[in-house]
Structures are given as structure tokens and as C-alpha cells.
Short mmCIF file of C-alpha atoms and ligand atoms in Angstrom, two decimals:
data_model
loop_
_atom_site.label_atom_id
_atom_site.label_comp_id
_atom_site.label_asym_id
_atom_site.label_seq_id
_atom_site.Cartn_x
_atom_site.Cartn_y
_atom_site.Cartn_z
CA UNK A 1403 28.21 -24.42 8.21
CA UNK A 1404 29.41 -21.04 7.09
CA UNK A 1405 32.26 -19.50 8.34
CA UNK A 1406 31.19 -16.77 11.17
CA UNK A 1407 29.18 -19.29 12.69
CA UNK A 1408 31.08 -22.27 12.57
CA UNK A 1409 34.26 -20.30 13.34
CA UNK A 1410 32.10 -18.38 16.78
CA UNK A 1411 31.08 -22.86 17.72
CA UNK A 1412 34.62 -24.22 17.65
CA UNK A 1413 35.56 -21.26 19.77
CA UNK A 1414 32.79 -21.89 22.14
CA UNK A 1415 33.19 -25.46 21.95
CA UNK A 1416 36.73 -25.37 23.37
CA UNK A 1417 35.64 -23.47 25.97
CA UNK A 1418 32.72 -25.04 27.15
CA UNK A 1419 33.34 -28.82 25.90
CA UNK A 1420 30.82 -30.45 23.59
CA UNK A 1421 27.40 -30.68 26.70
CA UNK A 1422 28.30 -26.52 27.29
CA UNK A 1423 27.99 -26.72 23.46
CA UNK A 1424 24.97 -28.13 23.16
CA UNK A 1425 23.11 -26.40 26.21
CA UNK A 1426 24.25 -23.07 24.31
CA UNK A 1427 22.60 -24.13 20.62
CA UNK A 1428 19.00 -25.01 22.82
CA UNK A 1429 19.57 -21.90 23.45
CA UNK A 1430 16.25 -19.74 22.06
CA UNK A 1431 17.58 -17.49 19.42
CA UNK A 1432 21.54 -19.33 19.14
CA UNK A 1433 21.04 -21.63 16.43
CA UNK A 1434 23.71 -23.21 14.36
CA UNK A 1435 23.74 -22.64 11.07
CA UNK A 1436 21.43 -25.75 9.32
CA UNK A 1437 19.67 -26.03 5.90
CA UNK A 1438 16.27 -25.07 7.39
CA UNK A 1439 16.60 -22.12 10.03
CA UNK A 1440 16.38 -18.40 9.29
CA UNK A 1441 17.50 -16.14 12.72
CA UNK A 1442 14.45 -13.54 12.37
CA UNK A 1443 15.66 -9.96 14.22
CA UNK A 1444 12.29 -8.52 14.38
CA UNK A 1445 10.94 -5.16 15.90
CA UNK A 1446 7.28 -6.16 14.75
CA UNK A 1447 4.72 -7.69 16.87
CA UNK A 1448 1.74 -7.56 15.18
CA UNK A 1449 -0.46 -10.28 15.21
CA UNK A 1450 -0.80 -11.53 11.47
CA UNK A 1451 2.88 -11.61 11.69
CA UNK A 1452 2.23 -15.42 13.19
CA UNK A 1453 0.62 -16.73 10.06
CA UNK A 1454 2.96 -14.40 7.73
CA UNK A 1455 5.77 -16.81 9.40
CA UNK A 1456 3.93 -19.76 9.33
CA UNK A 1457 2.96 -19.62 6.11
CA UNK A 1458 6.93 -19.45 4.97
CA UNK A 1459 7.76 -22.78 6.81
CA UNK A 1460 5.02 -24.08 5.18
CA UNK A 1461 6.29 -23.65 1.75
CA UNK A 1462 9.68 -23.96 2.61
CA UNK A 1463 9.78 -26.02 5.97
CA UNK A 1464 12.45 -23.10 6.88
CA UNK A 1465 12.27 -22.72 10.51
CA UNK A 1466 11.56 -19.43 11.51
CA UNK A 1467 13.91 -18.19 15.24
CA UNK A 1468 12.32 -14.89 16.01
CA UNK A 1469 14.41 -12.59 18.33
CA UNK A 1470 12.34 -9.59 19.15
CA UNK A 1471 13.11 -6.35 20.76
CA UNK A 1472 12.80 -2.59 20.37
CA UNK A 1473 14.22 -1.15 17.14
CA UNK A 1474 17.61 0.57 19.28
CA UNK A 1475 18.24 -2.52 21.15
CA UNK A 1476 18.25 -4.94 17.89
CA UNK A 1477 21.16 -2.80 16.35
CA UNK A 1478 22.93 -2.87 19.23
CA UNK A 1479 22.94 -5.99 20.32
CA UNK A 1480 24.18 -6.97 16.43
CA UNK A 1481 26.66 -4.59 16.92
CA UNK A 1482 27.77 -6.44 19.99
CA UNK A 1483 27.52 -9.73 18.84
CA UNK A 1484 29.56 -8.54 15.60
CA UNK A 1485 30.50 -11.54 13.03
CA UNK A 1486 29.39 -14.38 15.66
CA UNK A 1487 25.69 -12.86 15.43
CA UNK A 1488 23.28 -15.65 14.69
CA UNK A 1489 20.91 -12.89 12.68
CA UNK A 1490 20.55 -13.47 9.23
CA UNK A 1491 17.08 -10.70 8.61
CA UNK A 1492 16.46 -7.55 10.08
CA UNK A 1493 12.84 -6.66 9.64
CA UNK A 1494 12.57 -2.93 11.15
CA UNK A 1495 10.30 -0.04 10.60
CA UNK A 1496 11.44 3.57 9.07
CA UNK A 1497 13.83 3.96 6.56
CA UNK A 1498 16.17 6.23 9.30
CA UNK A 1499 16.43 3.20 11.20
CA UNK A 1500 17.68 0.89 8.21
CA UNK A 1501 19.95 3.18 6.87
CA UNK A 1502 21.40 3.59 10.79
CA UNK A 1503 21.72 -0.17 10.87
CA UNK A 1504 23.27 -0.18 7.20
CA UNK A 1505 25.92 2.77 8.42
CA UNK A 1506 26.97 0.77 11.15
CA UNK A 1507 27.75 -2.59 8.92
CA UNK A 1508 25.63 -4.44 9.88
CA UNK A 1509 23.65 -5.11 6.66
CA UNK A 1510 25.04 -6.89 3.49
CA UNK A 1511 24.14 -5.95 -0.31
CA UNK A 1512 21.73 -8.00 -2.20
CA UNK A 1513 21.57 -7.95 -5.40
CA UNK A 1514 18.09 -10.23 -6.49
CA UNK A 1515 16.46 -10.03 -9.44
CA UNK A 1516 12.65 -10.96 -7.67
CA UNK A 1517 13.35 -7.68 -5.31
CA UNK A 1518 14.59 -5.75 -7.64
CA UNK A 1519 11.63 -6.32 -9.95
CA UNK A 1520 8.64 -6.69 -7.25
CA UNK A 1521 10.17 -3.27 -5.37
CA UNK A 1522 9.84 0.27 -7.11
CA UNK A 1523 13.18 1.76 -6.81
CA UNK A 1524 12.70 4.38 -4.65
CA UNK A 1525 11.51 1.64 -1.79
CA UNK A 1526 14.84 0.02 -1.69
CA UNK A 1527 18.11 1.05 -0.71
CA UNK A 1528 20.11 1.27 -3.99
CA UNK A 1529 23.08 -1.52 -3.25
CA UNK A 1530 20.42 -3.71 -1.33
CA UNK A 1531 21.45 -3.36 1.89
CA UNK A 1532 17.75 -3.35 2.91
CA UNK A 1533 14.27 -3.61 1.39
CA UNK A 1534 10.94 -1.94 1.50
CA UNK A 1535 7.79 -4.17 2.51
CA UNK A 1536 4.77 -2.15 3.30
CA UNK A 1537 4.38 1.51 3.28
CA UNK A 1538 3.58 4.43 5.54
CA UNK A 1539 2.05 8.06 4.60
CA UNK A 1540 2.73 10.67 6.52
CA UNK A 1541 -0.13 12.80 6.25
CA UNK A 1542 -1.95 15.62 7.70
CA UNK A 1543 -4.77 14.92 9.98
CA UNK A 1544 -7.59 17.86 10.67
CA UNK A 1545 -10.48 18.46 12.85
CA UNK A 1546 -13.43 18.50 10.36
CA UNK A 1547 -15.06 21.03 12.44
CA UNK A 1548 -12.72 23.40 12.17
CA UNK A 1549 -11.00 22.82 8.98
CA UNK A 1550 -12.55 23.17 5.32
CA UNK A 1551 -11.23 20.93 2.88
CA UNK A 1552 -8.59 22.51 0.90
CA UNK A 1553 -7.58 24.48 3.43
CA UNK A 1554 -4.37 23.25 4.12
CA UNK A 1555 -2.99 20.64 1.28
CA UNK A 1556 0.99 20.81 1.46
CA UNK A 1557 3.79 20.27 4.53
CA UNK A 1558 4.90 23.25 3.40
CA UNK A 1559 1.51 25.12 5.06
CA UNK A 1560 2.29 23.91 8.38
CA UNK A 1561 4.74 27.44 8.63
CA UNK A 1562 1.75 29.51 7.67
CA UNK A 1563 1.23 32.35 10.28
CA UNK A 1564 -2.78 30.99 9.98
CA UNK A 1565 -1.99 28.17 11.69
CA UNK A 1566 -0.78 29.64 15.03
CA UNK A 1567 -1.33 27.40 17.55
CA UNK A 1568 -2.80 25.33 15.80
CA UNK A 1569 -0.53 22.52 14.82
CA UNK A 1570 0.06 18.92 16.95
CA UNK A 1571 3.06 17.32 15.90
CA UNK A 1572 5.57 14.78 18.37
CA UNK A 1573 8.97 15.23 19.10
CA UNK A 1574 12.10 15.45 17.12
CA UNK A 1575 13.56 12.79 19.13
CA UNK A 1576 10.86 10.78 16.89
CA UNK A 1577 12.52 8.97 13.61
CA UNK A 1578 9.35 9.20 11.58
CA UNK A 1579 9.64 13.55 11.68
CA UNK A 1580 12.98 12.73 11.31
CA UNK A 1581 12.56 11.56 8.12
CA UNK A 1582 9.98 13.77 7.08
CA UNK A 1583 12.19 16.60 7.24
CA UNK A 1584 15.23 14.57 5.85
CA UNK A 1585 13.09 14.54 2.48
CA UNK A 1586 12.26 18.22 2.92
CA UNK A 1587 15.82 18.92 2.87
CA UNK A 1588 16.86 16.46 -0.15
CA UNK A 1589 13.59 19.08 -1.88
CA UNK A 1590 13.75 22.25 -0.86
CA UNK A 1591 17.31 22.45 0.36
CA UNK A 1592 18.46 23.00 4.35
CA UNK A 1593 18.02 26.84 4.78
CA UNK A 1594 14.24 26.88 3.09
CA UNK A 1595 13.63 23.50 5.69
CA UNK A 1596 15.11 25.49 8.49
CA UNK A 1597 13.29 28.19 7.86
CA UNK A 1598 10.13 25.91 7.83
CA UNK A 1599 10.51 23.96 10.87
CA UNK A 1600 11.16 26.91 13.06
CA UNK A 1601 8.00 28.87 11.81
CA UNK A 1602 6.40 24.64 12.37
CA UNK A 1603 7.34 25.30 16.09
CA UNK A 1604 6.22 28.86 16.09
CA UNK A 1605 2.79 27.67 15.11
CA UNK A 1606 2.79 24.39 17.53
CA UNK A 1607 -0.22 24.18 19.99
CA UNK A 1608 1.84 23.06 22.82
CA UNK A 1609 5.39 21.26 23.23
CA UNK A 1610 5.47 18.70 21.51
CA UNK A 1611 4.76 15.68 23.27
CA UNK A 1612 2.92 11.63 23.09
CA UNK A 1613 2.84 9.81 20.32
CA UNK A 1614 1.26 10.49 16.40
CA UNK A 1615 -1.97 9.00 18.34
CA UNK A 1616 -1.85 11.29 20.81
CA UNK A 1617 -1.71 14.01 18.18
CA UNK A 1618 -4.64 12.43 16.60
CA UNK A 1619 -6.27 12.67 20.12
CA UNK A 1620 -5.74 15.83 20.65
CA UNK A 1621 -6.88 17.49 17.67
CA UNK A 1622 -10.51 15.68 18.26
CA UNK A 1623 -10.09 17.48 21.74
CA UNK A 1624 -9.81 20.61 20.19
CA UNK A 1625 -5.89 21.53 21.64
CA UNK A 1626 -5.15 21.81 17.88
CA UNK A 1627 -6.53 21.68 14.32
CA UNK A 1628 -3.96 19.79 12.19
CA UNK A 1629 -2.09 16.84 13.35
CA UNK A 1630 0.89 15.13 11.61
CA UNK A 1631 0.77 11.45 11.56
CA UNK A 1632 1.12 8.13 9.69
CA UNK A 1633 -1.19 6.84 8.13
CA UNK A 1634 -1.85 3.95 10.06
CA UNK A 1635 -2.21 5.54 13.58
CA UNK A 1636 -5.67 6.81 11.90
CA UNK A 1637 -6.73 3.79 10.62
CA UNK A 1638 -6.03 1.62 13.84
CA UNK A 1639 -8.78 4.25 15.27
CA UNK A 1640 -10.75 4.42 12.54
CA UNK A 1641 -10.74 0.63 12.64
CA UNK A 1642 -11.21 0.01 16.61
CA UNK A 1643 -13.89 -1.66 18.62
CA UNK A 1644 -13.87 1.05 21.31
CA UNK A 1645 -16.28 3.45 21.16
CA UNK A 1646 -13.76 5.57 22.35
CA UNK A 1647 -11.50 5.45 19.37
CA UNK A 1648 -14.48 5.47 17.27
CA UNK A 1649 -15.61 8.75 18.62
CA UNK A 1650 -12.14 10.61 18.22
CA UNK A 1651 -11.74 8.85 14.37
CA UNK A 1652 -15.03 10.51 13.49
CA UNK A 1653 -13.94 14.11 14.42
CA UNK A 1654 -10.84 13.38 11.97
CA UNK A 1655 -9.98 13.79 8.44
CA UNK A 1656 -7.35 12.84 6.16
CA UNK A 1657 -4.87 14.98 4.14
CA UNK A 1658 -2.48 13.53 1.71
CA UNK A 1659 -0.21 16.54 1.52
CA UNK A 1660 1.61 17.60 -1.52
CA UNK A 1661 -0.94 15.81 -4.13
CA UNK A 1662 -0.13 19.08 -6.74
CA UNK A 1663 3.29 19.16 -6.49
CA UNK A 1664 6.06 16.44 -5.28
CA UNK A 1665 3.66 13.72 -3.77
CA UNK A 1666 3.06 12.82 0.08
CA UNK A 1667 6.21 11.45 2.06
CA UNK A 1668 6.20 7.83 2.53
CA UNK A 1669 8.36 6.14 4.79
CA UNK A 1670 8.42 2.22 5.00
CA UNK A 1671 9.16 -0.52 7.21
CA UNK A 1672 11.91 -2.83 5.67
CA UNK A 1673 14.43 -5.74 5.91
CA UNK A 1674 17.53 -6.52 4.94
CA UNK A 1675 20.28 -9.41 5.25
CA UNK A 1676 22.46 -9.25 8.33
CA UNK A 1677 26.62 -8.89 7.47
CA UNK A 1678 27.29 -12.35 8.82
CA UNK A 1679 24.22 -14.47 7.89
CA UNK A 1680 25.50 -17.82 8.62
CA UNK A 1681 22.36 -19.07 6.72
CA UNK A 1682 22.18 -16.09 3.65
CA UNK A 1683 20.28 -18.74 0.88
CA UNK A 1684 17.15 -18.84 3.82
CA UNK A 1685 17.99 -14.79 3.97
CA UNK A 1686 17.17 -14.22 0.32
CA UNK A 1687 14.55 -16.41 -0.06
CA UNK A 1688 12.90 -15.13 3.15
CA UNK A 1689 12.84 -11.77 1.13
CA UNK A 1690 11.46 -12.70 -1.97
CA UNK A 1691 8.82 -14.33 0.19
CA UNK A 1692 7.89 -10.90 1.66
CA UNK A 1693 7.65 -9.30 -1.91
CA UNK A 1694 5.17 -12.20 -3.07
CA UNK A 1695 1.82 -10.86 -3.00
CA UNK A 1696 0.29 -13.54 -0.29
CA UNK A 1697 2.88 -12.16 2.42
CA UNK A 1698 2.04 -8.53 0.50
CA UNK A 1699 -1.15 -9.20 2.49
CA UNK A 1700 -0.51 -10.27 5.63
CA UNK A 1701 2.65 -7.90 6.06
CA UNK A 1702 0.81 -4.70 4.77
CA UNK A 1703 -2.77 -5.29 6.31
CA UNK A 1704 -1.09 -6.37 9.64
CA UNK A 1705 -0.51 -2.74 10.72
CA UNK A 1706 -3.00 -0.89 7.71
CA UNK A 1707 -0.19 -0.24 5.79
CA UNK A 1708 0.43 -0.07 2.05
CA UNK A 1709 1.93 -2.72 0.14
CA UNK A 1710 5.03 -2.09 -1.94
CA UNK A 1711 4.01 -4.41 -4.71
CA UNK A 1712 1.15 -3.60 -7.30
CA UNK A 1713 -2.19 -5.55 -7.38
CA UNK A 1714 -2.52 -6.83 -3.30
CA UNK A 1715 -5.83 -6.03 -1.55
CA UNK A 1716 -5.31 -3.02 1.08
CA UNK A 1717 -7.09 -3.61 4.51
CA UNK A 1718 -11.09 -2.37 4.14
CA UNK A 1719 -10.89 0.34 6.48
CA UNK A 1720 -8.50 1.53 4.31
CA UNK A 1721 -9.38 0.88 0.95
CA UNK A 1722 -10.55 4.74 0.65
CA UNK A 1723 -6.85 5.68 0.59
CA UNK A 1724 -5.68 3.74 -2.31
CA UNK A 1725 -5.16 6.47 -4.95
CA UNK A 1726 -2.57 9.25 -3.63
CA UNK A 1727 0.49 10.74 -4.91
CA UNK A 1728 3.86 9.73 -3.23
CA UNK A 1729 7.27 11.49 -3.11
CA UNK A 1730 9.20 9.12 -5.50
CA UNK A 1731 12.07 10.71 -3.29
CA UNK A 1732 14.25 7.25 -2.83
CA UNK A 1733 13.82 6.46 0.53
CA UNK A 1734 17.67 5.81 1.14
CA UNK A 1735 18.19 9.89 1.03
CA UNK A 1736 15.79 10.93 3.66
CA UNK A 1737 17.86 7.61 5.95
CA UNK A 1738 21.09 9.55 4.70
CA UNK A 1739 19.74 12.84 5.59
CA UNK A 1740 18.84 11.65 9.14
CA UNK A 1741 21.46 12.95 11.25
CA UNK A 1742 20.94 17.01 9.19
CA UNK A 1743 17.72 16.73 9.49
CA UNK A 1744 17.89 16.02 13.73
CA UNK A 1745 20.65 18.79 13.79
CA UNK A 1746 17.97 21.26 11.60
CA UNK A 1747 15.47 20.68 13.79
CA UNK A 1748 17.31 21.35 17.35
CA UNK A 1749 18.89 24.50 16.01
CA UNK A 1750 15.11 25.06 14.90
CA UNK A 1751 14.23 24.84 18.73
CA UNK A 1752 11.93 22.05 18.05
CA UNK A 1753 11.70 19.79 21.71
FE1 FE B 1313 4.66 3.60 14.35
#
């Protein structure tokens, strides 16, 4: 056993005798720390995530403990259970989130030669507190109708007076525009992205409000012509049974902003090892299994996103989008930038 954890047992065993003990390691989710366990902290729930698992205990016969919850509620409740939490990964989407989980300690650096060499730089937090696995675009979505191709190409557009009422985008309260405009700021500096996001809300079609699907949604009703959204909001339309979503996809098309000039922002959703991993050797080597370019599949295709590692399959519906410029901004500065970039955009008056 390693320390936090066997330190956190003999504590609870004198309280609760050896049977209170035991009753507490059946526990699902409290697990001592054992050659063959890994404490999963997951926010995903997609369903190819069930064979991306299984397929690890089958090469390793590590058991996989999944503890899932919404992003907010996994840091906090590490954060409560400080160095007695059984996590050893933390597999969360948006690079704002990781870095918030890094910033309050409860990450560890890696330093791995397989991550460092399967993960371009700028998908990976510098000291390896956490990893990129699959990508996200954030992209521009238009109603074909209404828009010409080459109408509108860069973020930067969005403030255009031509766009007046005319623009869907969600919430500030939302990480992903979060870190949108925390790269904007790394680029073009915080007055020039102030100045932006308040002519952005200027030009909204309504206050902002839903989801990126709504956004999608709405632009195929007409409310607006240009949505922001990633990637993979499209796709899961694009790629749905219901004639419904079918319907609204076919109204839609794609814009990878910023293909002449710094590259589209891409976000990812990532994992990292927990600060007091009682089982950190099943940590790692859960990690390098994400970067190998079976789990590549499962992990990216899962939620038609990209895959950080060169030569894996994307899913068909989106095998159009392979070629497109990215922001090689790393994705560590926009996590960094999180709390200017929420600040920016309330004093920019966006809801
Ligand atoms: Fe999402």
C-alpha cells in the first residue's frame, strides 16, 4: 500500500474495527490500494467508453472503479476527500476545467516519455499535470441559405456590424467560450478581445441562452445566421437517426475559422494523475493506454472527436473534417487565462 491510502485505512480501521473496515472497502468506488485497481474519476458517459475500459483490463487485468459525476462535483469532492481520496485519473473535458483542477492541487506532474512523444505539445499541460486525449473545434456554424461561403471565415468577424443580430452563441457561464476567448486574449491581447466580445454581444440574436445544440437549432430556425459551436454538437446531428436532427443538420454548414491566419481554437478533453494516487504505476499506464492508437479510436470516435495522435481513423460522419488548421496556442494558456477571460466577458455585458 502507498502511504495516503494506507495511512486514511489504519485511521479508519481504529475507528470502525476490522468488519467496519471491510464493509467500507466493498464500498463502490473505496478501494484499497492493490496491484490491479485504477480509481477512474470520470465526467464521460459515452457509450464506447465501456469497451475503451474493457479493453484495458484485458491487456492488463487492471480493474477499472469508475466514479462518475458532473465535471464541478468531481473536483470538489477530491478537494474534500484531500490526501485520503481513492482517485488516481481524472478524465474531464475542456482544458479550463483541467487547469481549475490542476490550480487547486489536485493533479500531480508526469513526466512519461510515451505521452510526451504520442501528444503534440500544445495538447498537454507543460509539467504534466494533465493530458490531452481527443480534440474539439470550435467552429462557426451557418445557415446555408443565408450565408455564402467565404462570407465569414475568422472569430474575429463575429464583431462585424454585418452581422447584427445575427449571431447565436451560449452563455459565458459556459467553459468552452470561456476558453475561446482565453486564447483570444493570449493572441490579440485583452483590450482588442474586449473590444471584440462586446461588439459579439452587440451583434447577438437574442440573450444568450441553451446549449451549442441549441445554437445549432436555432440558426436552422432562422433566429440567427452563424452559430458558435464544437465540433461535435454538429456531427452528433449530422450523425442522428431522427429525422428531426437530420432535417436541422442539413440547413447547416461548417466553418473552421481562422484557416489564413492563426488556425481554429481547439479545446480538448483530458486526464491527468490525481495528487494522492495510492495506485500511480496503474495511473501512468492507464495514460499511455489512452495515447495508443486502439483507445485513440474508441476515445475520439466515442463523442466525434479528433484524436490527439497521428494516423487513427476519425468517425465517418466526420471524416470530411480531417484537414483544418488549429491554433498551436498550448492549451494550458487559454486554462490559465480562464478566470480574465470570464472577467472580460462580464465587463463586456455578455449574460
Ligand atoms: Fe460538450
Amino acid at each position: 500500500m502507498t502511504s495516503a491510502l494506507s495511512k486514511f485505512s489504519a485511521r479508519r480501521a481504529l475507528l470502525l474495527g476490522a468488519a467496519g473496515l471491510a464493509a467500507m472497502l466493498a464500498l463502490p468506488g473505496v478501494t484499497a490500494a492493490q496491484d490491479k485497481v485504477l480509481n477512474l474519476y470520470s465526467s464521460r458517459h459515452y457509450d464506447t467508453d465501456e469497451a475503451l475500459y474493457a479493453e484495458f483490463t484485458r491487456q492488463t487485468g487492471i480493474q477499472i472503479n469508475r466514479i462518475e459525476a458532473g465535471e464541478d462535483q468531481l473536483l470538489q469532492r477530491m478537494r474534500t476527500e484531500g490526501e485520503r481520496s481513492p482517485a488516481d485519473v481524472l478524465i474531464t473535458v475542456d482544458a479550463g476545467r483541467l487547469w481549475r483542477a490542476q490550480s487547486m492541487g489536485l493533479l500531480q506532474p508526469i513526466r512519461n516519455a510515451v505521452l510526451e512523444k504520442a501528444i503534440p505539445a500544445h495538447l498537454r499541460e507543460p509539467d504534466g499535470h494533465w493530458f490531452g486525449f481527443s480534440k474539439r473545434a470550435r467552429v462557426l456554424v451557418v445557415n446555408k441559405e443565408k450565408v455564402k461561403p467565404g462570407e465569414i471565415a475568422r472569430y474575429e468577424d463575429l464583431a462585424d456590424a454585418k452581422w447584427k443580430g445575427r449571431v447565436l452563441i451560449r452563455s459565458s457561464t459556459n467553459v468552452y467560450n470561456q476558453s475561446l476567448v482565453g486564447s483570444m486574449i493570449a493572441t490579440l491581447g485583452e483590450p482588442a478581445t474586449e473590444t471584440w466580445a462586446k461588439a459579439v454581444v452587440a451583434n447577438m440574436a437574442r440573450a444568450p441562452k441553451g446549449g451549442d445544440t441549441d445554437q445549432l437549432k436555432a440558426v436552422a430556425a432562422g433566429e440567427g445566421d452563424v452559430a458558435v459551436s464544437n465540433s461535435y454538437y454538429l456531427a452528433r446531428l449530422m450523425g442522428s437517426k431522427k429525422p428531426e436532427d437530420q432535417a436541422v443538420a442539413a440547413k447547416l454548414a461548417i466553418i473552421f475559422p481562422n484557416q489564413d491566419d492563426r488556425g481554429t481554437h481547439v479545446n480538448i478533453s483530458g486526464a491527468g494523475v490525481a495528487k494522492y494516487s495510492p495506485n500511480k504505476e496503474n495511473a501512468i499506464r492507464f495514460l499511455e493506454y489512452l495515447a495508443s492508437k486502439q483507445a485513440q479510436e474508441y476515445f475520439s470516435k466515442g463523442n466525434y472527436e479528433f484524436p490527439v495522435v497521428g494516423g487513427v481513423a476519425l468517425h465517418p460522419v466526420i471524416a470530411g473534417w480531417a484537414e483544418f488548421k488549429e491554433d498551436q496556442i498550448n492549451a494550458a494558456v487559454f486554462g490559465r487565462n480562464n478566470e480574465a477571460a470570464l472577467k472580460l466577458m462580464d465587463r463586456a455585458g455578455w449574460k
